[in-house]
């Protein structure tokens, strides 16, 4: 059993290394990284500009919003980097019929799919997310203690699992319907837009949906609140990892159901 | 010699003219086929319409919080009701904007099928213009219907308001038609730039991002810093979203209406010329391989 896990990990790392090296062959890869960077900056620009025009909302400054937002973006970027295969799966694996080839190989399916794509430029989103979070923490005067580093680290880890879970879920649903998958965007790029609303003013529906259905606030707001001392219970800051693992686990169940349902595509 | 040359020029002109008429007719046909084709995907439209609605609700919540509780509430430029309408209409118009190169055309560029396209007796620029514009407009109808419908059905403070006046509504519709042309023209300029590039989408995505940000789709342009307002009005991408929506909510003085539409059309013309120029340059360097 242990050797099987080890073998899968090696396959995955080999895939990633291969994609990384082949990605470097394109002389324009850094342009794509720059473009992703600009997208991230442009995404936050509205929040910055409106705070600049209309001022703070009670205790809510733009640094606070940036911290929560950046934690979610960094997690999304990490998941997008290391689980890109699932992100691409419905269109580039399932519809094209390439998935059949994976079924023939004597290795874990999930690992093969996860490693089937990797794009260097997606790391830019993770990098700028982490950078922005660290910067916001320093602006908010949070010292780099073992506690704060630990909470933020666990938040990123849990967040990566949550967003990987979204990609896996989407791939699982793709076995049943491939045309109407756009709504999944609400759980990916659109999900962290919710963090632009100060949590005290967030409508209950958003708050509950992104805590209990898809734990996006558990991996962004609660760790940030615990580290900065905004009056949330300390235990809530440590929920990111278990919540992420649970969400990914449930998504993998949907995925397994989909694989069982699969009857090959193409001619 | 001189006479022959004159005749040649005349024949050339008639041939060019008949080619132009044929091209125009073929392009209209292509436009119809492709837009009807993309109208079929109703489930996909429902799915993508849900994104517009979700996005609009987040934006409306953010601006409502700022309008009600921010320290400098008086710094707001539009009223909250105008802002809510701005968001709904903006989300409706976003699918018209070129945020990525048309899938079919990009596939042709990447696979080298441009060679096949060049064999057709059609002007490549207008051929692709018709196709990409049709692809976008086909997807736009359903999604727009869903977004507007839900916007109108929302409860009180979240509802898309009525237009400021009948004239405002008419100017809004005229302006949206110009938006459609402007978006298609800029999309074609980006596609032309992409023609010769084999190593990635970085520059073209950046070009399109600039358009998206300056359109008002990220943050309504009236909320941008005051010192930028003059620039924001004359730059081309206000025509994507901001200008038509301003007509609807009554944030453009009536005296400026004609100038505003002229501005949109002027930029469109400029983008068409630039796109054709770039495309001609790119095609000169194109190398067809294989057989």
PDB file of C-alpha atoms in Angstrom, chain B residues 24 127 155 224 230 236 268:
ATOM      1  CA  UNK B  24     -20.105  41.136 -48.462  1.00  0.00           C
ATOM      2  CA  UNK B 127     -14.776  36.931 -43.416  1.00  0.00           C
ATOM      3  CA  UNK B 155     -36.767  42.865  -5.224  1.00  0.00           C
ATOM      4  CA  UNK B 224     -12.555  56.030 -10.859  1.00  0.00           C
ATOM      5  CA  UNK B 230     -11.587  63.270 -18.953  1.00  0.00           C
ATOM      6  CA  UNK B 236     -11.975  53.770 -26.851  1.00  0.00           C
ATOM      7  CA  UNK B 268     -14.453  51.448 -34.446  1.00  0.00           C
TER       8      UNK B 268
END
